[in-house]
Amino acid sequence: MGTLVYDFILISWGFAMGMVRMNSGLATVDIDIPCPHKDRSIPLVFFGSGLLLLGAFCGCLAIATPVGMVLGLPGAQTSFVEVSQVVMAFILYVALMVVFSVLGIGSIRARRWVRSIMMSIGWIWLLVGILTLPALVPGIYQMLVERSSPIPDTSVTGLLILIAIFVAPFASILIVVPALFIWFYSRPTVKKTCEDRNPLTSWSDRCPTRVVALAVGLVVVVLALLPQLADPVVPAFGLMMTGWLALVVILFVQAILLILAFWLIQLKPAGWWCTMAVLILVVMDILVMLLAGEPGSKLAYDWRLWFLAPVSVLLILYTAVIRKSFGVSMNKMLQVE
């Protein structure tokens, strides 16, 4: 009994001395309490469901495209070009369905890579909408003027209201939807939620979003070239390639762009240099085509060339700006040389 009392006194004395030392500043303990943040799992599910709906819509278009051709022309003979256009449209819609479905599932599961890809798609979508929407207004205006010309009491105010009504759906799709994607997926709380639910490091953590945007842009170009495979025409430094040669060139360009997108995500210096070289070649090709065209020819007024020329120059400037993201790899390459 005496031994137990003696041990209890020693333990109590040691505990008291430890408390005195801690209070005197000889020992300090720092405890980091994490700051609470709002969990964005439910909004991620909401936006992911919206992406799945977009994928389902693209799937419906993929089914409706060949069905519409068959039902619209019963017993009629269709040309090879028309069939090719339907096939390419079907492939494009299926590809978009797969992309939106994968992104929707990734958003519902709060994957880290979804943020970078969706912000990239949002910015590309928004820029295309800003450039495309003004071009739609003259066509809508001309259509309304032709249809309202038999009506003598049509006022300017009523015509402007009709234009606004027709433009509103396009503005919602081209401007509002991508702006919502950019606003949501760029929020810090969304990033924190994805990191908490998926603690393992993803490839998107190593690759800056601005580089992912360029890679996504190259993939978008690959998808945009799919309809061109139906009736391939490739302008190349003053020459117009058609037929099988143009088809092979387009397929080759698509393969090169996919490889460059993969290299960019891996932050390979070769990806940056080759992308810059391709963009410079595109600008040179456009300038040669515009200068080679005669002053009254269709080529001189081809809106696609005048649209691609400034866009390609902006892409060159953007690619030059993100060069520092490849700085570490480039320095290693220069040291090896």
mmCIF file of C-alpha atoms in Angstrom:
data_model
loop_
_atom_site.group_PDB
_atom_site.id
_atom_site.type_symbol
_atom_site.label_atom_id
_atom_site.label_comp_id
_atom_site.label_asym_id
_atom_site.label_seq_id
_atom_site.Cartn_x
_atom_site.Cartn_y
_atom_site.Cartn_z
ATOM 1 C CA MET A 1 0.000 0.000 0.000
ATOM 2 C CA GLY A 2 2.811 2.375 0.852
ATOM 3 C CA THR A 3 4.493 1.629 -2.472
ATOM 4 C CA LEU A 4 1.345 2.522 -4.412
ATOM 5 C CA VAL A 5 1.010 5.816 -2.539
ATOM 6 C CA TYR A 6 4.673 6.605 -3.202
ATOM 7 C CA ASP A 7 4.281 5.892 -6.965
ATOM 8 C CA PHE A 8 1.155 8.052 -7.129
ATOM 9 C CA ILE A 9 3.022 10.953 -5.480
ATOM 10 C CA LEU A 10 5.913 10.652 -7.972
ATOM 11 C CA ILE A 11 3.554 10.594 -10.979
ATOM 12 C CA SER A 12 1.603 13.583 -9.679
ATOM 13 C CA TRP A 13 4.801 15.527 -9.027
ATOM 14 C CA GLY A 14 6.142 14.773 -12.535
ATOM 15 C CA PHE A 15 2.888 15.836 -14.155
ATOM 16 C CA ALA A 16 2.845 19.076 -12.137
ATOM 17 C CA MET A 17 6.451 19.890 -13.101
ATOM 18 C CA GLY A 18 5.644 19.266 -16.774
ATOM 19 C CA MET A 19 2.715 21.636 -16.620
ATOM 20 C CA VAL A 20 4.885 24.290 -14.957
ATOM 21 C CA ARG A 21 7.508 23.994 -17.703
ATOM 22 C CA MET A 22 4.917 24.219 -20.474
ATOM 23 C CA ASN A 23 3.353 27.294 -18.851
ATOM 24 C CA SER A 24 6.776 28.912 -18.395
ATOM 25 C CA GLY A 25 7.447 28.760 -22.178
ATOM 26 C CA LEU A 26 10.079 26.006 -22.059
ATOM 27 C CA ALA A 27 7.809 23.792 -24.166
ATOM 28 C CA THR A 28 5.226 24.931 -26.696
ATOM 29 C CA VAL A 29 2.851 22.938 -28.840
ATOM 30 C CA ASP A 30 1.441 24.354 -32.083
ATOM 31 C CA ILE A 31 -1.795 22.831 -33.296
ATOM 32 C CA ASP A 32 -2.957 23.652 -36.813
ATOM 33 C CA ILE A 33 -6.719 23.621 -37.040
ATOM 34 C CA PRO A 34 -7.863 23.400 -40.652
ATOM 35 C CA CYS A 35 -10.202 26.146 -41.771
ATOM 36 C CA PRO A 36 -13.629 24.819 -42.684
ATOM 37 C CA HIS A 37 -14.788 25.238 -46.291
ATOM 38 C CA LYS A 38 -18.060 24.707 -48.049
ATOM 39 C CA ASP A 39 -18.484 21.294 -49.571
ATOM 40 C CA ARG A 40 -19.430 21.601 -53.247
ATOM 41 C CA SER A 41 -20.321 17.966 -53.847
ATOM 42 C CA ILE A 42 -23.984 18.714 -54.561
ATOM 43 C CA PRO A 43 -23.235 21.496 -57.106
ATOM 44 C CA LEU A 44 -20.681 19.178 -58.730
ATOM 45 C CA VAL A 45 -23.418 16.575 -59.109
ATOM 46 C CA PHE A 46 -25.757 19.238 -60.518
ATOM 47 C CA PHE A 47 -23.287 20.437 -63.146
ATOM 48 C CA GLY A 48 -22.262 16.857 -63.874
ATOM 49 C CA SER A 49 -25.887 15.971 -64.510
ATOM 50 C CA GLY A 50 -26.082 18.911 -66.920
ATOM 51 C CA LEU A 51 -23.069 17.560 -68.793
ATOM 52 C CA LEU A 52 -24.708 14.140 -68.951
ATOM 53 C CA LEU A 53 -27.810 15.780 -70.433
ATOM 54 C CA LEU A 54 -25.619 17.422 -73.074
ATOM 55 C CA GLY A 55 -24.132 14.013 -73.810
ATOM 56 C CA ALA A 56 -27.610 12.504 -74.105
ATOM 57 C CA PHE A 57 -28.641 15.322 -76.446
ATOM 58 C CA CYS A 58 -25.620 14.653 -78.667
ATOM 59 C CA GLY A 59 -26.520 10.962 -78.615
ATOM 60 C CA CYS A 60 -30.036 11.780 -79.809
ATOM 61 C CA LEU A 61 -28.575 13.886 -82.622
ATOM 62 C CA ALA A 62 -26.294 10.989 -83.556
ATOM 63 C CA ILE A 63 -29.323 8.708 -83.894
ATOM 64 C CA ALA A 64 -31.496 11.293 -85.633
ATOM 65 C CA THR A 65 -28.902 12.159 -88.298
ATOM 66 C CA PRO A 66 -28.961 8.868 -90.280
ATOM 67 C CA VAL A 67 -32.620 8.238 -89.464
ATOM 68 C CA GLY A 68 -33.546 11.664 -90.802
ATOM 69 C CA MET A 69 -31.720 11.012 -94.053
ATOM 70 C CA VAL A 70 -33.476 7.664 -94.546
ATOM 71 C CA LEU A 71 -36.949 8.958 -93.672
ATOM 72 C CA GLY A 72 -36.527 12.240 -95.514
ATOM 73 C CA LEU A 73 -35.556 10.648 -98.819
ATOM 74 C CA PRO A 74 -37.476 7.347 -99.088
ATOM 75 C CA GLY A 75 -36.361 5.504 -102.190
ATOM 76 C CA ALA A 76 -34.273 8.430 -103.454
ATOM 77 C CA GLN A 77 -30.699 7.960 -104.577
ATOM 78 C CA THR A 78 -28.120 9.739 -102.456
ATOM 79 C CA SER A 79 -24.662 10.727 -103.566
ATOM 80 C CA PHE A 80 -21.458 9.556 -101.950
ATOM 81 C CA VAL A 81 -20.829 13.050 -100.578
ATOM 82 C CA GLU A 82 -24.231 13.166 -98.853
ATOM 83 C CA VAL A 83 -23.686 9.762 -97.268
ATOM 84 C CA SER A 84 -20.194 10.819 -96.182
ATOM 85 C CA GLN A 85 -21.588 13.970 -94.578
ATOM 86 C CA VAL A 86 -24.100 11.927 -92.599
ATOM 87 C CA VAL A 87 -21.401 9.483 -91.484
ATOM 88 C CA MET A 88 -19.052 12.278 -90.391
ATOM 89 C CA ALA A 89 -21.876 14.046 -88.539
ATOM 90 C CA PHE A 90 -22.722 10.770 -86.797
ATOM 91 C CA ILE A 91 -19.078 10.298 -85.737
ATOM 92 C CA LEU A 92 -18.888 13.905 -84.503
ATOM 93 C CA TYR A 93 -22.036 13.602 -82.388
ATOM 94 C CA VAL A 94 -20.879 10.281 -80.945
ATOM 95 C CA ALA A 95 -17.517 11.825 -80.029
ATOM 96 C CA LEU A 96 -19.251 14.765 -78.333
ATOM 97 C CA MET A 97 -21.549 12.355 -76.504
ATOM 98 C CA VAL A 98 -18.558 10.435 -75.143
ATOM 99 C CA VAL A 99 -16.730 13.624 -74.129
ATOM 100 C CA PHE A 100 -19.687 15.158 -72.277
ATOM 101 C CA SER A 101 -20.570 11.833 -70.635
ATOM 102 C CA VAL A 102 -17.024 11.304 -69.338
ATOM 103 C CA LEU A 103 -16.872 14.880 -68.046
ATOM 104 C CA GLY A 104 -20.286 14.530 -66.418
ATOM 105 C CA ILE A 105 -19.305 11.336 -64.592
ATOM 106 C CA GLY A 106 -16.006 12.928 -63.595
ATOM 107 C CA SER A 107 -17.821 15.951 -62.174
ATOM 108 C CA ILE A 108 -20.245 13.784 -60.205
ATOM 109 C CA ARG A 109 -17.288 11.856 -58.772
ATOM 110 C CA ALA A 110 -15.406 15.144 -58.126
ATOM 111 C CA ARG A 111 -12.306 14.185 -60.086
ATOM 112 C CA ARG A 112 -9.476 16.700 -60.012
ATOM 113 C CA TRP A 113 -8.933 16.764 -63.778
ATOM 114 C CA VAL A 114 -12.516 17.846 -64.439
ATOM 115 C CA ARG A 115 -11.793 21.396 -63.258
ATOM 116 C CA SER A 116 -8.950 22.023 -65.688
ATOM 117 C CA ILE A 117 -10.748 20.506 -68.661
ATOM 118 C CA MET A 118 -14.066 22.237 -67.971
ATOM 119 C CA MET A 119 -12.430 25.637 -67.480
ATOM 120 C CA SER A 120 -10.567 25.129 -70.752
ATOM 121 C CA ILE A 121 -13.722 24.079 -72.600
ATOM 122 C CA GLY A 122 -15.610 26.970 -71.024
ATOM 123 C CA TRP A 123 -13.115 29.592 -72.200
ATOM 124 C CA ILE A 124 -12.900 28.139 -75.719
ATOM 125 C CA TRP A 125 -16.692 27.876 -75.889
ATOM 126 C CA LEU A 126 -17.089 31.474 -74.667
ATOM 127 C CA LEU A 127 -14.537 32.902 -77.114
ATOM 128 C CA VAL A 128 -16.154 31.069 -80.022
ATOM 129 C CA GLY A 129 -19.531 32.389 -78.901
ATOM 130 C CA ILE A 130 -18.270 35.970 -78.686
ATOM 131 C CA LEU A 131 -16.866 35.730 -82.216
ATOM 132 C CA THR A 132 -19.847 33.851 -83.657
ATOM 133 C CA LEU A 133 -22.832 35.643 -82.117
ATOM 134 C CA PRO A 134 -22.312 38.991 -83.931
ATOM 135 C CA ALA A 135 -22.108 37.108 -87.240
ATOM 136 C CA LEU A 136 -25.559 35.591 -86.624
ATOM 137 C CA VAL A 137 -27.318 38.938 -86.189
ATOM 138 C CA PRO A 138 -27.153 40.075 -89.864
ATOM 139 C CA GLY A 139 -28.514 36.727 -91.065
ATOM 140 C CA ILE A 140 -31.398 36.846 -88.582
ATOM 141 C CA TYR A 141 -32.103 40.465 -89.531
ATOM 142 C CA GLN A 142 -32.178 39.628 -93.240
ATOM 143 C CA MET A 143 -34.507 36.692 -92.643
ATOM 144 C CA LEU A 144 -36.929 38.803 -90.591
ATOM 145 C CA VAL A 145 -36.891 41.637 -93.129
ATOM 146 C CA GLU A 146 -37.754 39.252 -95.966
ATOM 147 C CA ARG A 147 -40.590 37.654 -94.017
ATOM 148 C CA SER A 148 -41.996 40.923 -92.698
ATOM 149 C CA SER A 149 -41.781 42.841 -95.994
ATOM 150 C CA PRO A 150 -45.348 41.894 -97.041
ATOM 151 C CA ILE A 151 -46.595 43.398 -93.772
ATOM 152 C CA PRO A 152 -46.711 47.207 -94.183
ATOM 153 C CA ASP A 153 -47.186 48.040 -90.500
ATOM 154 C CA THR A 154 -43.946 46.433 -89.313
ATOM 155 C CA SER A 155 -42.122 48.963 -87.115
ATOM 156 C CA VAL A 156 -38.426 49.197 -86.361
ATOM 157 C CA THR A 157 -39.074 48.601 -82.665
ATOM 158 C CA GLY A 158 -41.034 45.448 -83.364
ATOM 159 C CA LEU A 159 -38.294 44.229 -85.672
ATOM 160 C CA LEU A 160 -35.658 44.811 -83.006
ATOM 161 C CA ILE A 161 -37.774 42.913 -80.477
ATOM 162 C CA LEU A 162 -38.045 39.984 -82.879
ATOM 163 C CA ILE A 163 -34.275 40.041 -83.428
ATOM 164 C CA ALA A 164 -33.713 39.997 -79.656
ATOM 165 C CA ILE A 165 -36.116 37.065 -79.282
ATOM 166 C CA PHE A 166 -34.315 35.074 -81.982
ATOM 167 C CA VAL A 167 -30.835 35.980 -80.681
ATOM 168 C CA ALA A 168 -31.614 35.165 -77.019
ATOM 169 C CA PRO A 169 -31.445 31.337 -77.380
ATOM 170 C CA PHE A 170 -28.146 31.551 -79.272
ATOM 171 C CA ALA A 171 -26.761 33.952 -76.662
ATOM 172 C CA SER A 172 -27.772 31.571 -73.875
ATOM 173 C CA ILE A 173 -26.022 28.629 -75.528
ATOM 174 C CA LEU A 174 -22.929 30.484 -76.750
ATOM 175 C CA ILE A 175 -22.384 32.925 -73.857
ATOM 176 C CA VAL A 176 -24.348 32.076 -70.699
ATOM 177 C CA VAL A 177 -23.663 28.325 -70.539
ATOM 178 C CA PRO A 178 -19.842 28.553 -70.896
ATOM 179 C CA ALA A 179 -19.763 31.525 -68.513
ATOM 180 C CA LEU A 180 -21.500 29.373 -65.886
ATOM 181 C CA PHE A 181 -18.971 26.587 -66.400
ATOM 182 C CA ILE A 182 -16.065 29.019 -65.985
ATOM 183 C CA TRP A 183 -17.612 30.628 -62.911
ATOM 184 C CA PHE A 184 -18.325 27.359 -61.116
ATOM 185 C CA TYR A 185 -15.277 25.231 -61.878
ATOM 186 C CA SER A 186 -12.841 28.080 -61.150
ATOM 187 C CA ARG A 187 -14.074 28.528 -57.567
ATOM 188 C CA PRO A 188 -11.537 27.641 -54.832
ATOM 189 C CA THR A 189 -14.153 25.692 -52.874
ATOM 190 C CA VAL A 190 -14.733 23.417 -55.872
ATOM 191 C CA LYS A 191 -11.001 22.774 -56.101
ATOM 192 C CA LYS A 192 -10.827 22.020 -52.369
ATOM 193 C CA THR A 193 -13.804 19.663 -52.570
ATOM 194 C CA CYS A 194 -12.208 17.719 -55.429
ATOM 195 C CA GLU A 195 -8.922 17.503 -53.511
ATOM 196 C CA ASP A 196 -10.646 16.259 -50.352
ATOM 197 C CA ARG A 197 -12.655 13.600 -52.155
ATOM 198 C CA ASN A 198 -9.672 12.492 -54.277
ATOM 199 C CA PRO A 199 -6.494 12.915 -52.211
ATOM 200 C CA LEU A 200 -4.249 11.223 -54.784
ATOM 201 C CA THR A 201 -2.343 13.550 -57.116
ATOM 202 C CA SER A 202 -3.702 13.768 -60.661
ATOM 203 C CA TRP A 203 -2.016 14.677 -63.944
ATOM 204 C CA SER A 204 -3.910 17.978 -63.878
ATOM 205 C CA ASP A 205 -1.980 18.982 -60.733
ATOM 206 C CA ARG A 206 1.290 18.839 -62.666
ATOM 207 C CA CYS A 207 -0.001 20.534 -65.821
ATOM 208 C CA PRO A 208 -1.101 24.207 -65.577
ATOM 209 C CA THR A 209 -4.615 25.003 -66.706
ATOM 210 C CA ARG A 210 -3.363 27.389 -69.404
ATOM 211 C CA VAL A 211 -1.446 24.493 -70.996
ATOM 212 C CA VAL A 212 -4.484 22.211 -70.702
ATOM 213 C CA ALA A 213 -6.504 24.895 -72.512
ATOM 214 C CA LEU A 214 -4.127 24.815 -75.483
ATOM 215 C CA ALA A 215 -4.242 21.007 -75.593
ATOM 216 C CA VAL A 216 -8.049 21.046 -75.424
ATOM 217 C CA GLY A 217 -8.061 23.622 -78.223
ATOM 218 C CA LEU A 218 -6.097 21.254 -80.450
ATOM 219 C CA VAL A 219 -8.589 18.463 -79.725
ATOM 220 C CA VAL A 220 -11.450 20.835 -80.601
ATOM 221 C CA VAL A 221 -9.771 21.511 -83.955
ATOM 222 C CA VAL A 222 -9.559 17.751 -84.548
ATOM 223 C CA LEU A 223 -13.308 17.434 -83.934
ATOM 224 C CA ALA A 224 -14.024 20.461 -86.123
ATOM 225 C CA LEU A 225 -12.142 18.834 -89.005
ATOM 226 C CA LEU A 226 -14.359 15.733 -88.969
ATOM 227 C CA PRO A 227 -17.078 17.237 -91.237
ATOM 228 C CA GLN A 228 -14.356 18.202 -93.730
ATOM 229 C CA LEU A 229 -13.650 14.506 -94.330
ATOM 230 C CA ALA A 230 -16.971 14.154 -96.168
ATOM 231 C CA ASP A 231 -15.899 16.448 -99.018
ATOM 232 C CA PRO A 232 -12.192 17.069 -98.366
ATOM 233 C CA VAL A 233 -10.656 20.275 -99.705
ATOM 234 C CA VAL A 234 -7.313 21.504 -98.364
ATOM 235 C CA PRO A 235 -5.852 24.889 -99.374
ATOM 236 C CA ALA A 236 -2.065 24.647 -99.196
ATOM 237 C CA PHE A 237 0.067 27.675 -100.110
ATOM 238 C CA GLY A 238 -1.909 28.652 -103.190
ATOM 239 C CA LEU A 239 -2.868 25.122 -104.230
ATOM 240 C CA MET A 240 -6.224 23.407 -103.686
ATOM 241 C CA MET A 241 -5.969 19.718 -102.851
ATOM 242 C CA THR A 242 -9.085 17.600 -103.267
ATOM 243 C CA GLY A 243 -10.061 13.947 -103.296
ATOM 244 C CA TRP A 244 -8.024 11.232 -101.645
ATOM 245 C CA LEU A 245 -4.950 13.434 -101.306
ATOM 246 C CA ALA A 246 -6.880 16.012 -99.285
ATOM 247 C CA LEU A 247 -8.427 13.219 -97.207
ATOM 248 C CA VAL A 248 -5.005 11.814 -96.325
ATOM 249 C CA VAL A 249 -3.706 15.293 -95.469
ATOM 250 C CA ILE A 250 -6.637 16.005 -93.123
ATOM 251 C CA LEU A 251 -6.226 12.650 -91.363
ATOM 252 C CA PHE A 252 -2.498 13.296 -91.028
ATOM 253 C CA VAL A 253 -3.132 16.754 -89.544
ATOM 254 C CA GLN A 254 -5.645 15.305 -87.066
ATOM 255 C CA ALA A 255 -3.131 12.680 -85.939
ATOM 256 C CA ILE A 256 -0.409 15.328 -85.527
ATOM 257 C CA LEU A 257 -2.712 17.563 -83.471
ATOM 258 C CA LEU A 258 -3.665 14.699 -81.147
ATOM 259 C CA ILE A 259 0.010 13.851 -80.607
ATOM 260 C CA LEU A 260 0.804 17.505 -79.892
ATOM 261 C CA ALA A 261 -2.062 17.710 -77.382
ATOM 262 C CA PHE A 262 -0.669 14.658 -75.584
ATOM 263 C CA TRP A 263 2.838 16.151 -75.551
ATOM 264 C CA LEU A 264 1.551 19.466 -74.226
ATOM 265 C CA ILE A 265 -0.173 17.788 -71.283
ATOM 266 C CA GLN A 266 3.095 16.000 -70.520
ATOM 267 C CA LEU A 267 4.880 19.404 -70.659
ATOM 268 C CA LYS A 268 7.291 18.163 -73.307
ATOM 269 C CA PRO A 269 9.298 20.982 -74.938
ATOM 270 C CA ALA A 270 8.854 19.271 -78.314
ATOM 271 C CA GLY A 271 5.107 19.724 -77.944
ATOM 272 C CA TRP A 272 5.497 23.471 -77.476
ATOM 273 C CA TRP A 273 7.956 23.918 -80.358
ATOM 274 C CA CYS A 274 5.914 21.798 -82.776
ATOM 275 C CA THR A 275 2.664 23.551 -81.832
ATOM 276 C CA MET A 276 4.263 26.934 -82.458
ATOM 277 C CA ALA A 277 5.607 25.704 -85.806
ATOM 278 C CA VAL A 278 2.169 24.410 -86.860
ATOM 279 C CA LEU A 279 0.490 27.711 -85.962
ATOM 280 C CA ILE A 280 3.087 29.710 -87.887
ATOM 281 C CA LEU A 281 2.583 27.458 -90.933
ATOM 282 C CA VAL A 282 -1.185 27.981 -90.703
ATOM 283 C CA VAL A 283 -0.793 31.777 -90.656
ATOM 284 C CA MET A 284 1.628 31.664 -93.592
ATOM 285 C CA ASP A 285 -0.758 29.412 -95.525
ATOM 286 C CA ILE A 286 -3.681 31.783 -94.925
ATOM 287 C CA LEU A 287 -1.663 34.832 -95.974
ATOM 288 C CA VAL A 288 -0.505 33.112 -99.165
ATOM 289 C CA MET A 289 -4.082 32.076 -99.994
ATOM 290 C CA LEU A 290 -5.410 35.604 -99.436
ATOM 291 C CA LEU A 291 -2.624 37.244 -101.429
ATOM 292 C CA ALA A 292 -2.832 34.696 -104.240
ATOM 293 C CA GLY A 293 -6.570 35.166 -104.703
ATOM 294 C CA GLU A 294 -7.732 37.616 -107.325
ATOM 295 C CA PRO A 295 -9.490 40.793 -106.100
ATOM 296 C CA GLY A 296 -12.987 39.629 -107.152
ATOM 297 C CA SER A 297 -12.670 35.910 -106.458
ATOM 298 C CA LYS A 298 -14.579 33.910 -103.862
ATOM 299 C CA LEU A 299 -11.332 33.141 -102.081
ATOM 300 C CA ALA A 300 -10.711 36.821 -101.397
ATOM 301 C CA TYR A 301 -14.091 37.043 -99.635
ATOM 302 C CA ASP A 302 -14.007 33.672 -97.896
ATOM 303 C CA TRP A 303 -14.990 34.520 -94.333
ATOM 304 C CA ARG A 304 -13.305 31.387 -92.981
ATOM 305 C CA LEU A 305 -9.866 32.603 -94.019
ATOM 306 C CA TRP A 306 -10.468 36.067 -92.597
ATOM 307 C CA PHE A 307 -11.730 34.435 -89.409
ATOM 308 C CA LEU A 308 -8.830 31.992 -89.057
ATOM 309 C CA ALA A 309 -6.110 34.575 -89.710
ATOM 310 C CA PRO A 310 -6.577 36.694 -86.533
ATOM 311 C CA VAL A 311 -7.478 33.621 -84.473
ATOM 312 C CA SER A 312 -4.230 31.914 -85.493
ATOM 313 C CA VAL A 313 -2.228 35.043 -84.640
ATOM 314 C CA LEU A 314 -3.866 35.168 -81.204
ATOM 315 C CA LEU A 315 -3.048 31.483 -80.695
ATOM 316 C CA ILE A 316 0.597 32.182 -81.550
ATOM 317 C CA LEU A 317 0.698 34.962 -78.946
ATOM 318 C CA TYR A 318 -1.016 32.719 -76.380
ATOM 319 C CA THR A 319 1.422 29.879 -77.070
ATOM 320 C CA ALA A 320 4.329 32.290 -76.644
ATOM 321 C CA VAL A 321 2.944 33.452 -73.289
ATOM 322 C CA ILE A 322 2.674 29.928 -71.841
ATOM 323 C CA ARG A 323 6.254 29.091 -72.858
ATOM 324 C CA LYS A 324 7.423 29.599 -69.266
ATOM 325 C CA SER A 325 5.321 26.593 -68.240
ATOM 326 C CA PHE A 326 7.808 24.468 -70.185
ATOM 327 C CA GLY A 327 10.824 26.337 -68.764
ATOM 328 C CA VAL A 328 12.153 23.565 -66.526
ATOM 329 C CA SER A 329 12.010 20.964 -69.285
ATOM 330 C CA MET A 330 13.551 23.369 -71.806
ATOM 331 C CA ASN A 331 16.441 24.206 -69.483
ATOM 332 C CA LYS A 332 17.180 20.507 -69.037
ATOM 333 C CA MET A 333 17.107 20.012 -72.807
ATOM 334 C CA LEU A 334 19.518 22.907 -73.377
ATOM 335 C CA GLN A 335 21.890 21.569 -70.709
ATOM 336 C CA VAL A 336 21.931 18.166 -72.405
ATOM 337 C CA GLU A 337 22.741 19.762 -75.746
#
